[in-house]
Amino acid sequence: MNQPKVKVGVLGATGAVGQRFVQMLQGHPWFEITALCASERSAGKAYADACTWTIRGDMPEHLRNVILRPCEPNIDAQLVFSALPADSATEIEMAFAQAGYGVCSNARSYRYDADVPLLIPEVNPEHIQLIDVQRRKRGWEGFIVTNPNCSTTHLVSALHPLHVRFGVRKVFVVTMQAISGAGYPGLSAMDLLDNVVPHIGGEEEKMEKKEPHKLLGFFNGAEIDYADMVISAHCNRVPVRHGHLEAISVEFAETPDEAEILAAWRDYYPLPQQLQLPHAPQPAILYNEAPDRPQPRMDRLAGSVPGMATVIGRLRPDPLFDYKFIALGHNTIRGAAGGSLLNAELLLTQGYLGREAAALAQTLQVA
């Protein structure tokens, strides 16, 4: 007997991240797309007519003729995935939450609100309890949950098991970020051909002062006590299509040896992996021992769920800090749509999409 799935919508379905949501939701065991929403310019058109499909693989055939809806909270869905730009996400996401919808957002609009979870399910699953605070404070039955910036995602994923064991005090990170992170059409080819752009607006501030500290912070029952660490970041746009590469140096409160660091990554088995969530990679972190890896073209899709793992390599002593290493992650999969999707899977299993949905997940996991 076919089990009923949770009905979901995609806001901003025609953009690069929206397309990735559509792609990753195909055949999902728990969720089914029942609404595709877009701007006023595209609403009323068939999805295939309004959307210039830019990602590898074909547009799902059964969605080609779906008529795009306006981004208004009157759709047949329980949960929406938001791929909206921040300037429109602020108003629209709030309207959906006020109307009782769950919102899993890729936008930055609410990431830093004290009552809104900023989630990486492997890192801070307990922060979903902020939803209860949010509902009491704002008086709505829906909720907003966010995922971090794509460059932050893999930095924090690599740091978390080390921070738990040894305490991270200082971090110096240099990012080499793929052009797809700028959206589509994004930067002109003439800007990046034979070039590196040593500036990405707002990116360094997010990494230095906001996102990692909230993600690695402690939920005290009412709010997040931010983690106490110092981060310095240089963010660069490079001529790579997908995959953000990060050179990371770390100083610890208790300095481990190299074997202890490798063991922390190897033994990392956080909640999503324990629950065997559909988009939780097994393992969450891959360590590549080759001296010239990871590389975006070769490793961005590594792992049991392509594009969802963090790939690490080149661990070695650092003469200024304690240790340094390279981390790589897929920016539009784990760093965007995949991160929101994994958030939704965690929310479902923890009962935030209703008891029936949680029971469905448990039934399918056992099966």
CSV table of C-alpha atoms in Angstrom, one decimal:
chain,number,residue,atom,x,y,z
A,1,MET,CA,0.0,0.0,0.0
A,2,ASN,CA,1.3,3.4,-1.0
A,3,GLN,CA,1.8,5.7,2.1
A,4,PRO,CA,0.6,9.3,1.7
A,5,LYS,CA,3.5,11.7,1.5
A,6,VAL,CA,3.9,15.2,2.9
A,7,LYS,CA,2.8,17.8,0.4
A,8,VAL,CA,5.5,20.4,-0.4
A,9,GLY,CA,5.9,23.5,-2.5
A,10,VAL,CA,9.0,25.2,-4.0
A,11,LEU,CA,9.2,29.0,-3.8
A,12,GLY,CA,11.4,30.5,-6.5
A,13,ALA,CA,11.2,27.3,-8.5
A,14,THR,CA,12.6,28.7,-11.7
A,15,GLY,CA,16.0,29.8,-10.3
A,16,ALA,CA,19.2,27.8,-10.0
A,17,VAL,CA,18.5,26.7,-6.3
A,18,GLY,CA,14.8,26.2,-7.1
A,19,GLN,CA,15.7,23.8,-9.9
A,20,ARG,CA,18.0,21.9,-7.5
A,21,PHE,CA,15.1,21.6,-5.1
A,22,VAL,CA,12.9,20.2,-7.8
A,23,GLN,CA,15.6,17.8,-8.9
A,24,MET,CA,16.4,16.5,-5.4
A,25,LEU,CA,12.7,16.0,-4.4
A,26,GLN,CA,12.1,13.6,-7.3
A,27,GLY,CA,11.3,10.2,-5.9
A,28,HIS,CA,11.6,11.3,-2.3
A,29,PRO,CA,10.2,8.7,0.1
A,30,TRP,CA,8.5,11.3,2.4
A,31,PHE,CA,7.8,14.4,0.3
A,32,GLU,CA,5.9,15.1,-3.0
A,33,ILE,CA,5.8,18.4,-4.9
A,34,THR,CA,2.3,19.7,-5.1
A,35,ALA,CA,3.0,23.4,-6.0
A,36,LEU,CA,5.7,25.3,-7.9
A,37,CYS,CA,5.7,29.0,-7.2
A,38,ALA,CA,7.5,31.9,-8.9
A,39,SER,CA,7.5,35.6,-9.4
A,40,GLU,CA,4.6,37.6,-10.8
A,41,ARG,CA,6.5,37.6,-14.1
A,42,SER,CA,6.4,33.8,-14.4
A,43,ALA,CA,3.2,32.9,-12.5
A,44,GLY,CA,0.5,31.5,-14.8
A,45,LYS,CA,3.0,30.0,-17.2
A,46,ALA,CA,3.9,26.3,-17.6
A,47,TYR,CA,7.1,25.4,-15.7
A,48,ALA,CA,8.9,24.4,-18.9
A,49,ASP,CA,8.0,27.7,-20.6
A,50,ALA,CA,9.1,29.9,-17.7
A,51,CYS,CA,12.2,28.0,-16.5
A,52,THR,CA,15.6,27.9,-18.3
A,53,TRP,CA,16.8,24.6,-16.9
A,54,THR,CA,20.5,25.0,-16.1
A,55,ILE,CA,21.6,22.0,-14.1
A,56,ARG,CA,22.8,18.5,-15.2
A,57,GLY,CA,19.9,16.2,-16.1
A,58,ASP,CA,16.5,16.9,-17.5
A,59,MET,CA,13.6,18.8,-16.1
A,60,PRO,CA,11.2,16.2,-14.5
A,61,GLU,CA,8.8,15.3,-17.3
A,62,HIS,CA,5.7,15.2,-15.0
A,63,LEU,CA,6.4,18.8,-13.9
A,64,ARG,CA,6.9,20.4,-17.3
A,65,ASN,CA,3.3,21.4,-17.8
A,66,VAL,CA,2.6,22.4,-14.1
A,67,ILE,CA,1.3,25.9,-14.0
A,68,LEU,CA,3.4,28.2,-11.8
A,69,ARG,CA,1.6,29.8,-8.9
A,70,PRO,CA,2.3,33.1,-7.3
A,71,CYS,CA,4.3,33.0,-4.1
A,72,GLU,CA,1.2,33.3,-1.9
A,73,PRO,CA,0.2,31.2,1.1
A,74,ASN,CA,-2.9,29.6,-0.5
A,75,ILE,CA,-1.3,26.5,-2.0
A,76,ASP,CA,-2.0,22.8,-1.2
A,77,ALA,CA,1.1,22.0,0.8
A,78,GLN,CA,2.2,21.7,4.4
A,79,LEU,CA,5.8,22.7,3.9
A,80,VAL,CA,7.6,25.0,1.5
A,81,PHE,CA,11.2,25.1,0.4
A,82,SER,CA,12.3,28.7,-0.3
A,83,ALA,CA,14.8,29.5,-3.0
A,84,LEU,CA,13.8,33.1,-3.0
A,85,PRO,CA,16.3,36.0,-3.0
A,86,ALA,CA,16.6,37.8,0.3
A,87,ASP,CA,14.8,40.9,-0.8
A,88,SER,CA,11.6,39.1,-1.5
A,89,ALA,CA,12.0,36.2,1.0
A,90,THR,CA,11.6,38.5,4.0
A,91,GLU,CA,8.0,39.3,3.4
A,92,ILE,CA,6.9,36.1,1.6
A,93,GLU,CA,8.4,33.6,4.1
A,94,MET,CA,6.8,35.4,7.0
A,95,ALA,CA,3.4,35.3,5.2
A,96,PHE,CA,3.7,31.5,4.8
A,97,ALA,CA,4.7,31.0,8.4
A,98,GLN,CA,1.8,33.2,9.6
A,99,ALA,CA,-0.6,31.1,7.5
A,100,GLY,CA,0.6,27.9,9.2
A,101,TYR,CA,3.1,26.6,6.7
A,102,GLY,CA,6.5,25.2,7.6
A,103,VAL,CA,9.2,27.1,5.7
A,104,CYS,CA,12.7,25.6,5.1
A,105,SER,CA,14.6,28.6,3.7
A,106,ASN,CA,17.8,28.9,1.8
A,107,ALA,CA,17.7,32.8,2.1
A,108,ARG,CA,19.6,34.8,4.6
A,109,SER,CA,16.6,36.9,5.7
A,110,TYR,CA,16.0,35.2,9.0
A,111,ARG,CA,19.3,33.4,9.7
A,112,TYR,CA,20.3,35.7,12.5
A,113,ASP,CA,16.9,36.1,14.2
A,114,ALA,CA,17.2,34.9,17.8
A,115,ASP,CA,14.2,32.6,17.5
A,116,VAL,CA,14.9,31.1,14.1
A,117,PRO,CA,17.0,27.9,13.9
A,118,LEU,CA,20.0,28.1,11.6
A,119,LEU,CA,20.6,24.4,11.0
A,120,ILE,CA,23.2,21.9,9.9
A,121,PRO,CA,21.5,18.7,11.1
A,122,GLU,CA,24.8,17.0,11.9
A,123,VAL,CA,26.0,19.9,13.9
A,124,ASN,CA,23.1,21.4,15.9
A,125,PRO,CA,20.0,19.3,15.6
A,126,GLU,CA,18.9,20.4,19.1
A,127,HIS,CA,18.5,24.0,17.8
A,128,ILE,CA,15.2,22.9,16.2
A,129,GLN,CA,13.7,23.5,19.6
A,130,LEU,CA,13.8,27.2,18.8
A,131,ILE,CA,10.7,26.5,16.7
A,132,ASP,CA,8.8,26.3,20.0
A,133,VAL,CA,10.2,29.6,21.1
A,134,GLN,CA,9.4,31.1,17.7
A,135,ARG,CA,5.8,30.0,17.8
A,136,ARG,CA,5.2,31.3,21.3
A,137,LYS,CA,6.9,34.6,20.5
A,138,ARG,CA,5.3,35.3,17.1
A,139,GLY,CA,2.0,33.7,17.7
A,140,TRP,CA,1.9,31.5,14.6
A,141,GLU,CA,1.5,27.8,14.0
A,142,GLY,CA,3.9,27.6,11.1
A,143,PHE,CA,7.7,28.1,11.4
A,144,ILE,CA,10.8,29.3,9.6
A,145,VAL,CA,14.0,27.2,9.6
A,146,THR,CA,17.1,28.3,7.7
A,147,ASN,CA,20.3,26.8,6.5
A,148,PRO,CA,23.6,28.6,6.4
A,149,ASN,CA,25.6,30.2,3.6
A,150,CYS,CA,27.2,27.6,1.3
A,151,SER,CA,30.8,28.4,2.3
A,152,THR,CA,29.9,28.3,6.0
A,153,THR,CA,28.3,24.9,5.7
A,154,HIS,CA,31.5,23.0,4.9
A,155,LEU,CA,33.7,25.1,7.2
A,156,VAL,CA,31.4,24.3,10.2
A,157,SER,CA,30.9,20.7,9.1
A,158,ALA,CA,34.7,20.1,9.2
A,159,LEU,CA,35.1,22.0,12.5
A,160,HIS,CA,32.3,20.5,14.5
A,161,PRO,CA,33.8,17.1,15.5
A,162,LEU,CA,37.0,18.9,16.3
A,163,HIS,CA,35.3,21.6,18.4
A,164,VAL,CA,33.4,19.0,20.4
A,165,ARG,CA,36.6,17.1,21.3
A,166,PHE,CA,39.3,19.8,21.5
A,167,GLY,CA,37.7,23.2,21.5
A,168,VAL,CA,38.3,25.5,18.5
A,169,ARG,CA,39.7,28.9,19.5
A,170,LYS,CA,40.8,30.5,16.3
A,171,VAL,CA,40.2,29.9,12.6
A,172,PHE,CA,41.7,31.3,9.5
A,173,VAL,CA,40.0,30.3,6.2
A,174,VAL,CA,40.5,31.2,2.6
A,175,THR,CA,37.7,30.2,0.3
A,176,MET,CA,37.8,29.5,-3.4
A,177,GLN,CA,34.1,29.6,-4.4
A,178,ALA,CA,32.5,28.3,-7.5
A,179,ILE,CA,30.7,30.6,-10.0
A,180,SER,CA,27.4,28.8,-9.5
A,181,GLY,CA,27.3,30.4,-6.0
A,182,ALA,CA,26.6,33.7,-7.7
A,183,GLY,CA,23.4,32.3,-9.2
A,184,TYR,CA,22.3,32.3,-12.8
A,185,PRO,CA,23.3,34.1,-15.0
A,186,GLY,CA,25.7,35.3,-12.3
A,187,LEU,CA,29.1,36.7,-13.2
A,188,SER,CA,30.0,37.3,-16.8
A,189,ALA,CA,32.4,34.8,-18.3
A,190,MET,CA,34.6,37.8,-19.1
A,191,ASP,CA,34.9,38.6,-15.4
A,192,LEU,CA,36.2,35.1,-14.5
A,193,LEU,CA,38.1,34.0,-17.6
A,194,ASP,CA,41.8,34.0,-16.8
A,195,ASN,CA,40.9,35.6,-13.4
A,196,VAL,CA,40.1,35.2,-9.7
A,197,VAL,CA,37.8,37.8,-8.1
A,198,PRO,CA,39.0,38.4,-4.5
A,199,HIS,CA,35.7,39.7,-3.2
A,200,ILE,CA,32.2,38.3,-2.6
A,201,GLY,CA,29.9,40.9,-1.1
A,202,GLY,CA,28.9,40.1,2.5
A,203,GLU,CA,30.5,36.7,2.5
A,204,GLU,CA,33.4,37.4,4.9
A,205,GLU,CA,31.2,39.1,7.4
A,206,LYS,CA,28.9,36.0,7.5
A,207,MET,CA,31.8,33.7,8.2
A,208,GLU,CA,33.6,35.9,10.7
A,209,LYS,CA,30.9,37.3,12.9
A,210,LYS,CA,27.6,35.4,12.5
A,211,GLU,CA,26.9,32.0,11.1
A,212,PRO,CA,29.6,29.7,12.6
A,213,HIS,CA,29.2,31.1,16.1
A,214,LYS,CA,25.4,30.5,16.0
A,215,LEU,CA,25.7,27.0,14.5
A,216,LEU,CA,28.3,25.9,17.1
A,217,GLY,CA,26.5,27.6,19.9
A,218,PHE,CA,24.5,26.1,22.8
A,219,PHE,CA,20.7,26.2,23.1
A,220,ASN,CA,20.0,27.2,26.7
A,221,GLY,CA,16.2,26.6,26.5
A,222,ALA,CA,15.4,30.1,25.3
A,223,GLU,CA,18.0,31.2,22.9
A,224,ILE,CA,21.4,30.4,21.5
A,225,ASP,CA,24.6,31.2,23.4
A,226,TYR,CA,27.0,31.9,20.6
A,227,ALA,CA,30.3,29.9,20.4
A,228,ASP,CA,33.4,31.9,21.6
A,229,MET,CA,35.9,31.7,18.8
A,230,VAL,CA,37.7,34.1,16.5
A,231,ILE,CA,37.4,33.6,12.7
A,232,SER,CA,39.2,35.4,9.9
A,233,ALA,CA,38.0,34.8,6.3
A,234,HIS,CA,39.2,35.7,2.8
A,235,CYS,CA,36.5,34.8,0.2
A,236,ASN,CA,37.3,34.5,-3.5
A,237,ARG,CA,35.3,33.7,-6.6
A,238,VAL,CA,37.2,31.3,-8.9
A,239,PRO,CA,36.5,29.8,-12.4
A,240,VAL,CA,35.0,26.5,-11.2
A,241,ARG,CA,31.4,25.6,-12.0
A,242,HIS,CA,30.5,23.8,-8.8
A,243,GLY,CA,32.2,23.1,-5.5
A,244,HIS,CA,33.7,25.5,-2.8
A,245,LEU,CA,37.2,24.7,-1.8
A,246,GLU,CA,38.4,26.1,1.6
A,247,ALA,CA,41.9,26.2,3.1
A,248,ILE,CA,41.5,26.2,6.9
A,249,SER,CA,43.9,26.7,9.7
A,250,VAL,CA,42.8,26.0,13.3
A,251,GLU,CA,44.1,26.8,16.8
A,252,PHE,CA,42.6,24.6,19.6
A,253,ALA,CA,42.1,25.0,23.3
A,254,GLU,CA,43.5,21.5,23.8
A,255,THR,CA,46.0,20.7,21.1
A,256,PRO,CA,45.5,17.2,19.6
A,257,ASP,CA,47.9,15.2,17.6
A,258,GLU,CA,47.3,14.4,13.9
A,259,ALA,CA,46.0,10.9,14.7
A,260,GLU,CA,43.4,12.3,17.1
A,261,ILE,CA,42.1,14.8,14.5
A,262,LEU,CA,41.8,12.0,11.9
A,263,ALA,CA,40.0,9.9,14.5
A,264,ALA,CA,37.5,12.7,15.3
A,265,TRP,CA,36.5,12.9,11.6
A,266,ARG,CA,36.5,9.1,11.1
A,267,ASP,CA,34.4,8.4,14.1
A,268,TYR,CA,31.9,11.2,13.5
A,269,TYR,CA,28.4,9.7,13.5
A,270,PRO,CA,25.9,12.4,14.2
A,271,LEU,CA,22.1,12.2,14.5
A,272,PRO,CA,21.1,12.4,10.8
A,273,GLN,CA,23.4,9.4,10.0
A,274,GLN,CA,22.0,7.5,13.1
A,275,LEU,CA,18.5,8.2,11.9
A,276,GLN,CA,19.5,7.2,8.3
A,277,LEU,CA,17.7,10.2,6.9
A,278,PRO,CA,17.3,9.9,3.1
A,279,HIS,CA,19.8,12.6,2.2
A,280,ALA,CA,22.3,12.1,5.1
A,281,PRO,CA,25.6,10.9,3.6
A,282,GLN,CA,27.2,7.9,5.2
A,283,PRO,CA,29.7,9.0,6.4
A,284,ALA,CA,29.1,12.7,6.8
A,285,ILE,CA,32.8,13.4,6.4
A,286,LEU,CA,35.2,11.8,3.9
A,287,TYR,CA,39.0,12.1,4.3
A,288,ASN,CA,41.0,11.8,1.1
A,289,GLU,CA,44.6,10.8,1.8
A,290,ALA,CA,46.0,11.8,-1.7
A,291,PRO,CA,48.4,14.7,-1.4
A,292,ASP,CA,46.5,16.8,-4.1
A,293,ARG,CA,42.9,16.1,-3.0
A,294,PRO,CA,40.2,17.1,-2.6
A,295,GLN,CA,39.6,18.8,-5.9
A,296,PRO,CA,36.2,20.3,-7.0
A,297,ARG,CA,36.0,18.5,-10.4
A,298,MET,CA,36.9,15.1,-8.9
A,299,ASP,CA,35.4,15.1,-5.4
A,300,ARG,CA,32.4,17.4,-5.3
A,301,LEU,CA,30.0,14.5,-5.8
A,302,ALA,CA,31.8,12.1,-3.5
A,303,GLY,CA,29.9,10.0,-1.0
A,304,SER,CA,26.9,7.8,-0.6
A,305,VAL,CA,24.5,10.8,-1.4
A,306,PRO,CA,26.3,12.7,-4.2
A,307,GLY,CA,27.1,16.3,-3.2
A,308,MET,CA,26.0,16.0,0.4
A,309,ALA,CA,29.3,15.0,2.2
A,310,THR,CA,32.1,17.2,3.2
A,311,VAL,CA,35.5,16.0,1.8
A,312,ILE,CA,38.6,16.8,3.7
A,313,GLY,CA,42.3,16.3,2.9
A,314,ARG,CA,45.9,17.6,3.4
A,315,LEU,CA,45.9,17.7,7.2
A,316,ARG,CA,49.3,18.9,8.4
A,317,PRO,CA,50.8,21.1,11.2
A,318,ASP,CA,50.5,24.8,10.8
A,319,PRO,CA,53.5,27.0,12.0
A,320,LEU,CA,51.1,29.9,12.9
A,321,PHE,CA,48.2,27.9,14.3
A,322,ASP,CA,48.0,24.2,15.3
A,323,TYR,CA,46.9,22.4,12.1
A,324,LYS,CA,45.7,23.2,8.6
A,325,PHE,CA,43.7,21.3,6.1
A,326,ILE,CA,41.5,21.5,2.9
A,327,ALA,CA,37.7,21.1,2.9
A,328,LEU,CA,35.4,20.8,-0.1
A,329,GLY,CA,31.7,20.8,-0.6
A,330,HIS,CA,29.1,21.1,-3.3
A,331,ASN,CA,27.7,24.6,-3.0
A,332,THR,CA,24.3,24.2,-4.7
A,333,ILE,CA,23.6,20.7,-3.3
A,334,ARG,CA,24.7,20.5,0.3
A,335,GLY,CA,25.4,24.2,0.5
A,336,ALA,CA,21.9,25.2,-0.7
A,337,ALA,CA,18.9,23.0,-1.7
A,338,GLY,CA,20.3,19.8,-0.1
A,339,GLY,CA,20.9,21.5,3.2
A,340,SER,CA,17.3,22.7,3.3
A,341,LEU,CA,16.0,19.2,2.3
A,342,LEU,CA,18.0,17.5,5.1
A,343,ASN,CA,16.6,20.1,7.5
A,344,ALA,CA,13.1,19.1,6.5
A,345,GLU,CA,13.9,15.4,6.9
A,346,LEU,CA,15.1,16.0,10.4
A,347,LEU,CA,12.1,18.2,11.2
A,348,LEU,CA,9.8,15.4,10.0
A,349,THR,CA,11.4,12.7,12.2
A,350,GLN,CA,11.2,15.0,15.2
A,351,GLY,CA,7.5,15.6,14.9
A,352,TYR,CA,7.5,19.2,13.6
A,353,LEU,CA,5.5,18.2,10.5
A,354,GLY,CA,2.9,16.3,12.6
A,355,ARG,CA,2.7,12.9,14.3
A,356,GLU,CA,1.4,11.2,11.1
A,357,ALA,CA,4.4,12.3,9.1
A,358,ALA,CA,6.8,11.2,11.8
A,359,ALA,CA,5.1,7.8,11.9
A,360,LEU,CA,5.4,7.6,8.1
A,361,ALA,CA,9.1,8.1,8.3
A,362,GLN,CA,9.5,5.6,11.0
A,363,THR,CA,7.5,3.0,9.0
A,364,LEU,CA,9.6,3.5,5.9
A,365,GLN,CA,12.9,3.4,7.8
A,366,VAL,CA,12.0,0.1,9.4
A,367,ALA,CA,10.8,-1.3,6.0
